[in-house]
XYZ file of C-alpha atoms in Angstrom:
754
model
C 57.213 177.384 -32.171
C 54.328 175.700 -30.468
C 54.695 175.575 -26.687
C 52.993 173.443 -24.043
C 53.282 173.500 -20.251
C 53.741 170.690 -17.781
C 50.336 171.242 -16.201
C 48.894 168.885 -18.836
C 49.431 165.685 -16.935
C 51.459 162.745 -18.151
C 48.307 160.651 -17.936
C 46.501 162.952 -20.340
C 49.383 162.817 -22.804
C 49.401 159.023 -22.668
C 45.657 159.029 -23.348
C 46.166 161.225 -26.391
C 48.879 158.955 -27.688
C 47.210 155.618 -27.071
C 43.432 156.132 -26.774
C 42.749 154.726 -30.212
C 45.554 152.282 -30.765
C 44.021 149.047 -31.906
C 45.204 145.700 -30.657
C 48.448 144.533 -32.212
C 46.609 141.488 -33.502
C 44.177 143.465 -35.660
C 44.525 145.417 -38.883
C 43.265 149.003 -38.642
C 44.077 150.401 -42.119
C 43.131 149.249 -45.619
C 45.553 146.756 -47.198
C 48.586 148.534 -48.639
C 47.865 151.760 -46.744
C 49.951 153.258 -43.931
C 48.410 152.834 -40.492
C 50.479 155.526 -38.789
C 51.587 159.116 -39.283
C 54.423 159.794 -36.891
C 53.255 158.480 -33.524
C 49.535 158.661 -34.361
C 47.576 155.565 -35.447
C 45.444 156.190 -38.567
C 42.524 153.701 -38.693
C 40.227 153.434 -41.713
C 37.877 155.258 -42.608
C 40.651 157.834 -42.107
C 43.682 157.783 -44.363
C 46.607 159.846 -45.589
C 46.734 158.725 -49.246
C 44.337 158.550 -52.156
C 42.354 155.295 -51.933
C 43.161 154.872 -48.238
C 40.262 156.880 -46.819
C 36.487 156.468 -47.143
C 35.883 159.883 -48.722
C 37.243 163.412 -48.578
C 35.757 164.002 -45.129
C 38.285 161.542 -43.689
C 41.458 162.744 -45.421
C 44.416 163.555 -43.154
C 47.482 165.346 -44.524
C 50.551 163.595 -43.113
C 53.491 165.978 -43.383
C 56.675 167.034 -41.683
C 56.586 170.288 -39.677
C 59.391 172.890 -39.624
C 60.292 171.562 -36.163
C 60.958 168.135 -37.685
C 57.855 166.348 -36.358
C 55.704 164.167 -38.622
C 52.059 164.928 -37.847
C 48.631 164.296 -39.422
C 46.739 167.532 -40.140
C 42.962 167.812 -40.520
C 42.285 167.996 -44.274
C 44.661 170.638 -45.690
C 44.758 172.948 -42.673
C 48.059 174.376 -41.503
C 47.496 174.331 -37.754
C 44.853 171.718 -36.805
C 46.932 168.621 -36.160
C 45.305 165.379 -35.049
C 46.602 163.827 -31.823
C 44.516 160.653 -31.696
C 41.580 158.851 -33.345
C 39.193 156.453 -31.599
C 37.107 153.880 -33.474
C 35.265 152.795 -30.337
C 34.108 156.220 -29.125
C 33.972 157.851 -32.575
C 36.169 160.736 -31.482
C 39.403 162.366 -32.526
C 41.563 164.836 -30.631
C 42.933 167.943 -32.346
C 44.808 171.042 -31.225
C 43.027 174.371 -30.731
C 44.716 177.711 -30.097
C 43.800 179.556 -26.903
C 42.418 183.107 -26.759
C 44.126 185.793 -24.696
C 43.699 189.458 -23.809
C 46.670 191.300 -22.257
C 46.695 194.902 -21.005
C 49.330 197.333 -19.709
C 49.015 199.106 -16.350
C 46.815 201.767 -17.950
C 44.360 199.173 -19.251
C 45.439 199.553 -22.890
C 45.346 196.348 -24.937
C 48.850 195.181 -25.850
C 48.132 191.675 -27.104
C 44.850 190.023 -28.129
C 43.940 186.791 -29.889
C 40.457 185.518 -30.763
C 40.936 182.037 -32.311
C 38.386 180.465 -34.634
C 38.073 176.842 -35.707
C 35.785 175.140 -38.230
C 35.714 171.349 -37.900
C 32.835 170.606 -40.303
C 31.710 167.920 -40.939
C 32.907 167.016 -37.425
C 31.034 168.231 -34.345
C 32.682 169.481 -31.170
C 32.099 166.982 -28.356
C 29.727 168.429 -25.762
C 30.598 165.711 -23.230
C 34.406 165.519 -23.494
C 35.133 169.280 -23.623
C 34.622 172.254 -21.351
C 34.894 176.013 -21.940
C 37.349 177.616 -19.492
C 38.323 181.231 -18.769
C 41.337 182.121 -16.575
C 42.137 185.566 -15.146
C 41.256 188.023 -12.415
C 39.245 190.503 -14.535
C 38.169 188.273 -17.401
C 34.911 187.911 -19.303
C 34.965 185.274 -22.052
C 32.392 184.204 -24.629
C 32.339 181.276 -27.030
C 30.226 181.730 -30.167
C 29.617 179.570 -33.193
C 27.159 177.696 -35.356
C 25.343 174.430 -34.759
C 23.740 172.147 -37.303
C 21.160 173.762 -39.621
C 23.017 177.112 -39.185
C 21.608 177.666 -35.721
C 23.733 180.022 -33.602
C 24.880 179.261 -30.053
C 26.676 181.446 -27.528
C 27.733 181.029 -23.919
C 30.443 182.221 -21.591
C 31.578 182.910 -18.035
C 33.368 185.479 -15.825
C 36.543 184.942 -13.752
C 37.573 187.518 -11.139
C 39.785 187.747 -8.062
C 41.211 190.352 -5.677
C 44.602 188.779 -5.264
C 46.638 185.552 -5.488
C 45.254 184.414 -2.117
C 41.826 183.953 -3.744
C 43.141 181.224 -6.049
C 42.928 177.539 -5.181
C 44.441 174.609 -7.043
C 41.876 172.401 -8.741
C 38.986 174.843 -8.144
C 37.436 176.559 -11.171
C 34.250 178.175 -9.904
C 34.738 181.889 -10.585
C 37.790 182.963 -8.549
C 40.560 183.215 -11.129
C 38.962 180.465 -13.188
C 35.471 179.730 -14.470
C 34.112 177.007 -16.706
C 30.909 175.973 -18.464
C 29.705 173.355 -20.909
C 28.717 173.742 -24.569
C 25.598 172.422 -26.337
C 25.306 169.532 -28.772
C 25.801 169.752 -32.539
C 28.459 172.517 -32.536
C 30.597 172.716 -35.696
C 32.351 176.096 -35.517
C 33.903 177.807 -32.518
C 35.128 181.381 -31.997
C 36.228 182.816 -28.659
C 35.982 186.486 -27.669
C 37.276 188.179 -24.525
C 36.729 191.402 -22.638
C 37.437 192.924 -19.228
C 35.255 194.805 -16.777
C 37.994 197.082 -15.365
C 40.634 196.568 -18.112
C 42.883 194.718 -15.587
C 43.879 198.075 -14.006
C 43.108 196.879 -10.462
C 44.951 193.563 -10.831
C 47.740 194.418 -13.283
C 50.502 193.814 -10.745
C 49.714 190.085 -10.618
C 47.263 189.380 -13.492
C 47.633 191.482 -16.623
C 46.179 188.895 -19.000
C 43.061 186.817 -19.367
C 42.810 183.495 -21.226
C 39.959 181.413 -22.624
C 39.837 178.084 -24.424
C 37.703 175.084 -25.288
C 39.636 172.087 -23.953
C 39.339 168.371 -23.370
C 38.038 168.054 -19.816
C 40.741 165.655 -18.614
C 43.591 167.713 -20.088
C 43.324 170.835 -17.925
C 43.210 171.312 -14.151
C 43.411 174.854 -12.837
C 46.461 175.925 -10.843
C 47.172 179.424 -9.412
C 50.274 179.566 -11.616
C 48.010 179.521 -14.697
C 47.251 183.216 -14.101
C 50.700 183.951 -15.545
C 52.150 180.824 -17.140
C 49.326 180.337 -19.660
C 51.032 183.127 -21.610
C 53.542 180.463 -22.659
C 50.853 178.141 -24.026
C 49.860 178.211 -27.681
C 47.275 175.453 -27.866
C 45.406 172.778 -25.927
C 43.652 169.549 -26.985
C 40.014 169.587 -28.132
C 37.836 166.508 -28.763
C 35.590 166.272 -31.839
C 32.949 163.637 -32.656
C 33.005 162.072 -36.120
C 30.481 159.928 -37.961
C 29.734 158.533 -41.410
C 27.566 160.707 -43.687
C 24.429 162.549 -42.601
C 21.851 159.746 -42.459
C 20.703 157.438 -39.687
C 21.494 153.729 -39.381
C 18.089 152.838 -40.807
C 18.754 154.976 -43.882
C 22.348 153.816 -44.295
C 21.535 150.091 -44.191
C 19.485 150.475 -47.364
C 22.416 152.107 -49.178
C 25.005 150.075 -51.097
C 27.686 152.355 -49.593
C 26.855 151.208 -46.047
C 30.126 151.637 -44.133
C 29.783 148.870 -41.510
C 31.615 146.328 -43.686
C 32.611 143.617 -41.227
C 30.225 140.687 -40.758
C 30.453 140.987 -36.977
C 29.728 144.708 -36.813
C 26.698 146.766 -35.814
C 25.477 150.297 -36.486
C 24.450 152.933 -33.968
C 23.279 156.558 -34.130
C 25.462 158.949 -32.079
C 23.987 161.461 -29.638
C 25.980 164.387 -31.042
C 25.871 165.417 -34.712
C 24.562 163.769 -37.850
C 25.473 160.423 -39.434
C 26.069 156.985 -37.968
C 28.942 154.924 -36.538
C 29.949 151.265 -36.503
C 31.199 149.038 -33.703
C 32.247 145.434 -33.485
C 29.581 143.313 -31.813
C 30.148 141.964 -28.313
C 32.890 139.360 -28.245
C 34.677 140.867 -31.267
C 37.146 143.697 -31.713
C 38.997 145.360 -34.536
C 37.934 147.752 -37.299
C 34.234 147.406 -38.231
C 34.758 149.578 -41.346
C 36.977 146.927 -43.017
C 35.918 143.623 -44.571
C 36.503 140.961 -41.895
C 37.787 143.769 -39.678
C 36.030 142.511 -36.534
C 37.707 139.377 -35.229
C 36.855 137.087 -32.366
C 38.301 137.828 -28.937
C 39.790 134.732 -27.314
C 38.496 135.360 -23.799
C 40.189 132.205 -22.574
C 43.625 133.802 -23.064
C 42.806 136.592 -20.583
C 41.408 135.704 -17.157
C 39.902 139.190 -16.821
C 37.657 138.479 -19.819
C 36.194 135.208 -18.541
C 34.783 133.951 -15.243
C 35.925 130.336 -15.377
C 37.403 128.846 -12.186
C 40.453 127.481 -14.048
C 41.955 128.219 -17.481
C 41.350 124.630 -18.577
C 37.612 125.012 -17.900
C 37.342 127.801 -20.514
C 36.219 126.980 -24.074
C 36.402 129.824 -26.603
C 33.576 130.225 -29.164
C 32.905 132.789 -31.886
C 31.988 135.959 -30.061
C 31.814 134.340 -26.633
C 33.098 131.547 -24.368
C 31.794 128.755 -22.129
C 32.934 127.450 -18.755
C 32.767 123.631 -18.912
C 33.620 121.055 -16.253
C 35.725 118.032 -17.307
C 34.392 114.473 -17.387
C 33.172 113.051 -14.023
C 32.636 116.581 -12.663
C 29.537 118.760 -12.542
C 28.817 122.402 -11.715
C 29.005 125.746 -13.491
C 32.846 125.799 -13.619
C 32.828 129.496 -12.572
C 35.032 131.299 -10.050
C 32.142 132.892 -8.198
C 29.799 129.923 -8.645
C 29.852 126.217 -7.844
C 33.052 125.505 -9.678
C 33.462 121.837 -10.639
C 32.510 119.089 -8.148
C 33.429 115.432 -8.527
C 30.243 113.424 -9.095
C 31.117 110.231 -7.141
C 32.237 111.699 -3.812
C 29.903 114.679 -3.656
C 26.509 113.364 -4.818
C 24.744 113.541 -1.345
C 25.954 117.088 -0.909
C 24.760 117.880 -4.395
C 21.264 116.636 -3.586
C 21.218 118.736 -0.428
C 22.392 121.764 -2.379
C 19.665 121.211 -4.962
C 16.986 121.169 -2.244
C 18.354 124.307 -0.655
C 18.492 126.016 -4.048
C 14.834 125.224 -4.698
C 13.883 126.692 -1.332
C 15.890 129.812 -2.051
C 14.123 130.236 -5.393
C 10.719 130.109 -3.668
C 11.872 132.670 -1.104
C 13.213 134.941 -3.830
C 9.928 134.856 -5.735
C 8.030 135.740 -2.554
C 10.472 138.537 -1.799
C 10.076 139.893 -5.326
C 6.289 140.086 -4.951
C 6.706 141.861 -1.618
C 9.181 144.270 -3.249
C 6.653 145.176 -5.965
C 4.084 146.066 -3.292
C 6.624 148.172 -1.389
C 7.680 149.967 -4.569
C 4.082 150.864 -5.343
C 3.649 152.324 -1.859
C 6.980 154.155 -2.137
C 5.911 155.815 -5.394
C 2.699 157.018 -3.773
C 4.678 158.483 -0.860
C 7.179 160.041 -3.275
C 4.392 161.778 -5.220
C 3.031 163.157 -1.954
C 6.523 164.333 -0.972
C 7.049 166.125 -4.303
C 3.571 167.642 -4.058
C 4.462 169.076 -0.650
C 7.985 170.220 -1.661
C 6.687 171.932 -4.800
C 4.173 173.974 -2.838
C 1.082 171.891 -3.516
C -0.441 172.572 -0.104
C 0.355 176.271 -0.418
C -1.178 176.426 -3.908
C -4.318 174.585 -2.781
C -4.695 177.047 0.085
C -4.388 180.026 -2.288
C -6.859 178.464 -4.729
C -9.414 177.813 -1.990
C -12.373 180.116 -2.479
C -11.462 180.653 -6.143
C -12.364 177.181 -7.373
C -15.601 178.366 -8.967
C -13.703 180.582 -11.400
C -13.364 178.823 -14.801
C -10.097 180.695 -15.425
C -8.374 179.515 -12.260
C -5.358 177.197 -12.569
C -6.065 173.478 -12.297
C -3.818 171.056 -10.423
C -3.275 167.975 -12.631
C -2.084 164.559 -11.465
C 1.078 162.909 -12.732
C -1.038 160.038 -14.062
C -3.076 162.408 -16.258
C -0.003 163.997 -17.847
C 1.873 160.700 -18.239
C -1.100 159.279 -20.115
C -1.463 162.390 -22.279
C 2.229 162.382 -23.308
C 2.789 158.606 -23.544
C 5.079 158.859 -20.493
C 6.753 161.957 -21.961
C 7.952 160.113 -25.040
C 10.442 161.933 -27.267
C 7.993 161.797 -30.172
C 5.740 164.214 -28.258
C 8.434 166.907 -27.949
C 7.667 170.111 -29.865
C 10.394 172.340 -28.428
C 13.447 172.453 -26.188
C 15.374 175.358 -24.701
C 17.258 176.769 -21.739
C 14.187 176.659 -19.469
C 12.985 173.155 -20.288
C 11.223 170.842 -22.747
C 7.726 171.315 -24.218
C 5.450 168.376 -25.116
C 2.241 168.397 -27.143
C -0.596 166.433 -25.555
C -4.370 165.992 -25.492
C -6.272 166.342 -22.217
C -9.990 165.543 -21.939
C -11.857 168.758 -21.286
C -8.931 170.944 -22.364
C -8.202 169.653 -25.873
C -4.704 169.989 -27.278
C -2.281 171.511 -24.780
C 1.436 172.234 -24.436
C 3.093 170.756 -21.333
C 6.318 172.422 -20.205
C 8.800 170.428 -18.129
C 11.298 172.770 -16.468
C 14.968 171.833 -16.058
C 15.265 173.096 -12.486
C 13.110 172.980 -9.379
C 11.895 176.495 -8.422
C 13.984 177.773 -5.512
C 11.266 180.064 -4.126
C 8.156 177.878 -3.789
C 5.994 180.727 -2.457
C 6.936 182.903 -5.440
C 6.372 180.001 -7.855
C 2.856 179.279 -6.577
C 2.004 182.970 -6.599
C 3.150 183.292 -10.237
C 1.083 180.235 -11.226
C -2.038 181.875 -9.814
C -1.297 185.308 -11.291
C -0.439 183.993 -14.774
C -3.517 181.762 -14.834
C -5.684 184.813 -14.144
C -4.334 186.872 -17.043
C -7.392 187.362 -19.239
C -6.045 188.615 -22.524
C -6.586 187.145 -25.974
C -2.943 187.781 -26.901
C -1.399 185.807 -24.017
C -0.879 182.039 -24.122
C -3.197 180.842 -21.365
C -1.718 178.949 -18.396
C -4.232 176.165 -17.714
C -2.621 174.635 -14.652
C 0.266 172.605 -13.262
C 1.308 169.227 -11.864
C 3.273 169.160 -8.595
C 3.603 165.384 -8.106
C 6.920 165.198 -9.990
C 10.413 166.232 -8.924
C 10.232 169.198 -11.312
C 6.818 170.949 -11.573
C 5.002 170.654 -14.916
C 3.116 173.614 -16.418
C 0.144 173.143 -18.782
C -0.564 175.823 -21.417
C -3.067 176.180 -24.239
C -1.677 174.877 -27.550
C -1.063 177.435 -30.317
C -0.972 175.783 -33.724
C 0.745 178.076 -36.234
C 4.306 178.197 -34.929
C 6.348 181.213 -33.881
C 6.648 184.692 -35.349
C 10.364 183.956 -35.778
C 9.572 181.142 -38.204
C 7.248 183.330 -40.273
C 9.562 186.359 -40.360
C 12.862 184.578 -41.021
C 11.742 181.708 -43.257
C 11.927 183.032 -46.818
C 8.849 181.189 -48.113
C 6.700 182.002 -45.069
C 7.820 185.650 -45.000
C 6.254 186.198 -48.442
C 2.804 185.434 -46.994
C 3.261 187.821 -44.059
C 1.841 191.076 -45.425
C 2.615 194.542 -44.057
C -0.932 194.772 -42.692
C -0.438 191.488 -40.807
C 2.951 192.603 -39.485
C 1.520 195.890 -38.230
C -1.421 194.076 -36.618
C 0.885 191.559 -34.912
C 3.121 194.369 -33.624
C 0.053 196.209 -32.325
C -1.252 193.089 -30.560
C 2.107 192.359 -28.904
C 2.528 195.987 -27.820
C -0.994 195.934 -26.431
C -0.467 192.825 -24.340
C 2.890 194.081 -22.977
C 1.210 197.358 -22.056
C -1.506 195.331 -20.318
C 1.054 193.227 -18.413
C 2.902 196.360 -17.243
C -0.263 198.109 -16.094
C -2.485 197.826 -13.059
C -5.160 196.317 -15.331
C -3.405 192.963 -14.878
C -4.063 191.305 -11.510
C -0.377 191.938 -10.748
C 1.930 193.921 -13.102
C 4.477 191.671 -14.838
C 7.747 192.256 -16.693
C 8.104 189.567 -19.371
C 11.939 189.878 -19.585
C 12.351 187.682 -22.671
C 10.335 189.373 -25.428
C 11.464 188.019 -28.821
C 10.005 186.665 -32.053
C 10.515 183.080 -30.883
C 8.286 183.750 -27.851
C 5.436 185.188 -29.932
C 3.177 182.384 -31.170
C 0.631 182.680 -33.977
C -2.701 180.889 -34.109
C -4.576 179.729 -37.230
C -5.646 183.277 -38.188
C -2.241 184.810 -37.310
C -3.371 186.340 -34.038
C -0.295 186.971 -31.867
C -0.002 185.266 -28.491
C 2.889 186.106 -26.152
C 4.350 183.012 -24.501
C 7.145 181.696 -22.294
C 6.933 183.538 -18.999
C 9.774 181.377 -17.621
C 11.998 184.452 -17.258
C 9.200 186.808 -16.107
C 9.118 188.637 -12.812
C 6.178 190.112 -10.934
C 6.707 193.858 -10.420
C 7.105 194.584 -6.667
C 5.886 197.743 -5.010
C 9.476 198.834 -4.401
C 11.311 199.161 -7.789
C 14.682 198.659 -6.079
C 13.734 195.035 -5.478
C 14.132 194.287 -9.192
C 17.898 193.793 -9.039
C 18.373 190.365 -10.556
C 20.762 188.168 -12.458
C 20.799 189.224 -16.124
C 18.599 186.813 -18.040
C 17.243 186.865 -21.565
C 18.342 186.283 -25.159
C 21.319 187.834 -26.921
C 20.228 190.382 -29.481
C 17.153 191.331 -27.438
C 18.772 192.213 -24.089
C 18.409 195.791 -22.846
C 21.992 197.215 -22.668
C 21.103 199.364 -19.647
C 19.750 196.289 -17.837
C 22.932 194.362 -18.669
C 25.118 197.129 -17.210
C 23.122 197.930 -14.074
C 21.342 194.646 -13.229
C 18.259 196.813 -12.614
C 15.168 195.414 -14.325
C 12.175 197.606 -15.227
C 9.370 197.853 -17.781
C 11.631 199.709 -20.223
C 13.660 196.488 -20.671
C 10.599 194.953 -22.372
C 10.311 198.128 -24.481
C 13.861 197.638 -25.795
C 13.222 193.967 -26.636
C 9.991 194.932 -28.395
C 11.971 197.482 -30.413
C 14.134 194.631 -31.710
C 10.994 192.634 -32.633
C 9.661 195.705 -34.453
C 12.960 195.998 -36.349
C 12.710 192.302 -37.322
C 9.176 192.811 -38.647
C 10.387 195.773 -40.711
C 13.589 194.230 -42.086
C 13.065 190.467 -41.992
C 16.566 190.205 -40.471
C 17.506 188.148 -37.417
C 18.146 189.929 -34.117
C 21.646 188.433 -34.057
C 23.392 186.898 -37.065
C 27.038 185.955 -37.506
C 26.485 185.838 -41.255
C 26.496 189.656 -41.273
C 29.647 191.830 -40.899
C 30.843 192.166 -37.305
C 29.558 195.716 -36.825
C 26.142 194.688 -38.211
C 25.667 191.376 -36.383
C 23.356 192.937 -33.816
C 20.144 194.143 -35.494
C 19.591 196.894 -32.913
C 23.018 198.344 -33.739
C 22.390 197.940 -37.467
C 19.001 199.627 -37.248
C 20.502 202.649 -35.484
C 23.559 202.732 -37.811
C 21.312 202.712 -40.904
C 19.180 205.622 -39.680
C 20.064 207.475 -42.901
C 19.254 204.480 -45.127
C 16.174 202.879 -43.567
C 14.589 201.827 -46.852
C 17.757 200.025 -47.918
C 17.274 197.434 -45.160
C 13.477 197.059 -45.193
C 11.847 193.773 -46.285
C 10.599 193.853 -49.911
C 7.036 193.040 -48.830
C 7.078 195.893 -46.328
C 8.291 198.444 -48.910
C 5.749 197.333 -51.523
C 2.713 197.301 -49.250
C 3.363 199.967 -46.591
C 2.927 203.680 -47.215
C 5.909 205.973 -46.970
C 4.363 207.775 -44.001
C 3.558 204.528 -42.140
C 7.028 203.067 -42.566
C 8.701 206.303 -41.526
C 6.571 206.486 -38.349
C 7.166 202.836 -37.427
C 10.895 203.328 -38.055
C 10.939 206.324 -35.686
C 8.984 204.266 -33.136
C 11.391 201.306 -33.346
C 14.414 203.556 -32.971
C 12.820 205.266 -29.957
C 12.337 201.860 -28.324
C 16.024 201.046 -28.956
C 17.381 204.061 -27.069
C 20.303 203.024 -24.843
C 18.907 204.929 -21.862
C 15.674 203.471 -20.559
C 14.243 206.824 -19.473
C 14.467 208.027 -23.094
C 12.281 205.169 -24.349
C 8.488 205.403 -24.540
C 6.310 203.244 -22.322
C 4.598 200.180 -23.795
C 1.285 202.023 -23.403
C 2.575 204.846 -25.606
C 3.967 202.357 -28.134
C 0.666 200.465 -28.261
C -1.316 203.679 -28.739
C 0.924 204.830 -31.592
C 0.696 201.481 -33.419
C -3.059 201.297 -32.942
C -3.299 204.840 -34.287
C -1.353 203.844 -37.391
C -3.633 200.848 -37.946
C -6.844 202.871 -37.833
C -5.340 205.847 -39.654
C -5.260 208.041 -36.565
C -2.438 209.716 -34.717
C -1.072 209.900 -31.186
C 0.752 212.777 -29.629
C 3.691 211.231 -27.818
C 5.712 211.227 -31.083
C 5.557 214.953 -31.844
C 4.907 215.923 -35.464
C 7.989 218.096 -35.534
C 10.022 215.114 -34.254
C 8.696 212.934 -37.059
C 9.494 215.571 -39.666
C 12.928 216.058 -38.141
C 13.744 212.345 -38.509
C 11.994 211.898 -41.830
C 14.904 212.656 -44.150
C 17.457 210.752 -42.095
C 15.194 207.695 -41.929
C 14.155 207.685 -45.584
C 17.498 208.615 -47.103
C 17.976 210.130 -50.514
C 17.534 206.919 -52.449
C 14.008 206.019 -51.379
C 12.229 206.657 -54.692
C 14.775 204.706 -56.673
C 14.570 201.847 -54.192
C 10.800 201.590 -54.493
C 10.970 201.545 -58.272
C 13.654 198.943 -58.697
C 15.379 197.939 -55.458
C 15.331 194.666 -53.669
C 15.408 193.739 -50.011
C 16.698 190.718 -48.238
C 14.302 188.470 -46.389
C 16.450 185.366 -46.465
C 17.206 183.873 -43.075
C 16.627 180.771 -40.981
C 14.046 180.605 -38.156
C 14.981 179.768 -34.599
C 13.394 176.987 -32.490
C 10.966 178.638 -30.075
C 12.607 177.175 -26.963
C 16.288 176.889 -27.810
C 17.713 180.397 -27.689
C 17.648 181.117 -23.936
C 20.900 182.077 -22.231
C 21.829 183.301 -18.786
C 24.846 185.621 -18.488
C 26.051 187.788 -15.621
C 25.693 191.535 -16.149
C 28.624 193.312 -17.785
C 29.723 196.783 -18.748
C 30.862 197.839 -22.198
C 29.825 197.055 -25.743
C 31.762 193.854 -26.262
C 28.578 191.815 -25.967
C 27.526 193.146 -29.391
C 30.763 192.170 -31.129
């Protein structure tokens, strides 16, 4: 039996029951169709019978449960029942099971649930829901797919030392943590793990819980540490829309769903399709013929501003406040009201003169305000320039201005003009670190302008990194041209690279066919070379990139690789112990040793490069939920298939590469993917080996006997047959170059790969 606790407030329950109930005066369902299922209103385009819903996407199965309740269920599902539907907001509320992980005193799992829900074609609301984890040794992740099969993942950690750490209504990490989810999410699956297996807290918190829930339906209470075990499900809000097209596309279609004369179309922020609303002054169901009816504002004083009910005159879609005969004025409560003409005419003339004077004063004040605003903006730009380290950067640049490679400080006016005031049409990428705009700057040509999401906390470090990155002189690094410090968030200006990302060319089936083995080997060699350069003293200051992945490797017109996105990078200090930092990077590329220890070093880039090398060899994504669970992570798959390397290689790679080359690159990739960082080669060694393969030479760090030792296990027994008649798999979807960044706290164990 489904169970719910009293911590879901009565107010929330009333919202679920009544949020979408239409006015009693308006029809919400098609003629002859039921408008309710149990206690839930069912407005068209939804329906429970054939002919009562718009299409199959809006079918609800109204049936009686074993407990005797009559409930509408989403399509033909057994456990996703609909609690409410809103025409105005375009949302419906459903039930979603919670995830839990319970252990005994020895840390052994005794009960575990990892719920999954697929609401397609609906999208999970990113504004009405929040992801919550409850427990004192709990790590929770929420995974799923967004539109266009793009994967998302996020999560949080909840810990505590004892019940005294817990505070009612506070969900910031002690016993409870929460985070938001991105737009355009259609499927949700929740996983859980524990750092210490609940052994240290088992006497008061033996279970952890995680769930995606409507924000207003859950408030943390210390009792939730134990009483959530009695909860089966919580409400979740989904956004719905009509079809997949925009309003502009739908209006040209004879199946346009906004049927009522007094209705209008709008494009929602979350998901595909369009929605309809009644125009202002009307209410009802815009999806029905004549569904939007006039609101009589005169019947409700809260809907009109007339001084007296008799002054109100209702019109279609609006109302007027009118004075009766022999009276003048605006007839409004907060205005003049209605004044008798005969007895008040001198006062009226005086009021008219005063009003004219006030108008003149207001116009003068407005002009003065415009001048003040202009001065305020100038002061604000100066303030931002100072706060963002402009003076410090100018001081560091002094004496280096003659260098053509030195960073330039741009004005806000220059970048606003180049991006049409940062119009959405200029966006070429978005991700966890910010938004990237394409622009044209005189003297620099086409550039990419990156607008970060957060103000740098360490201004001195930020200015130092701007100078260091601008001085990197390497053909395989995206050049930092300069920055603008006159805005609240600093803007970075990079050279524009025209041919997209390596991820697009490796994972897009049509583009992958044009990416030959020779090109792949050259790209790998170029990337290894630039990472070796960044790690070495040859750079002005050694740098750890920290987010090496195919999406951060750009290709120019002749497919020369250029490493980009140093938003996660860190300058290497003299003392290696200083590199203890919050785990940051991209799932599938993260160094497992770095995730466990929080200690960042050059070998973390080596691991990430190993994943890139595996992608170039196999054409597979670094992380894909389309593969079996144990093979979702490419690094794991590559190590697991050590005896069957040629069964997972890309067709193009097998056809064009020599047996010896592929075997050596496979050994190299697997060496980079060693769990222990001290067992991995340096980027210098990797670069030398790849360069040796390109020119037909050989390097000594991979010993010949080691290559021969791994040869049979890498090639497998079926190599010859595979070359003669086998087929590989290069089918996958490319990621957006700026959308796959995540930030997760460090954790121990292998649950991150599951």
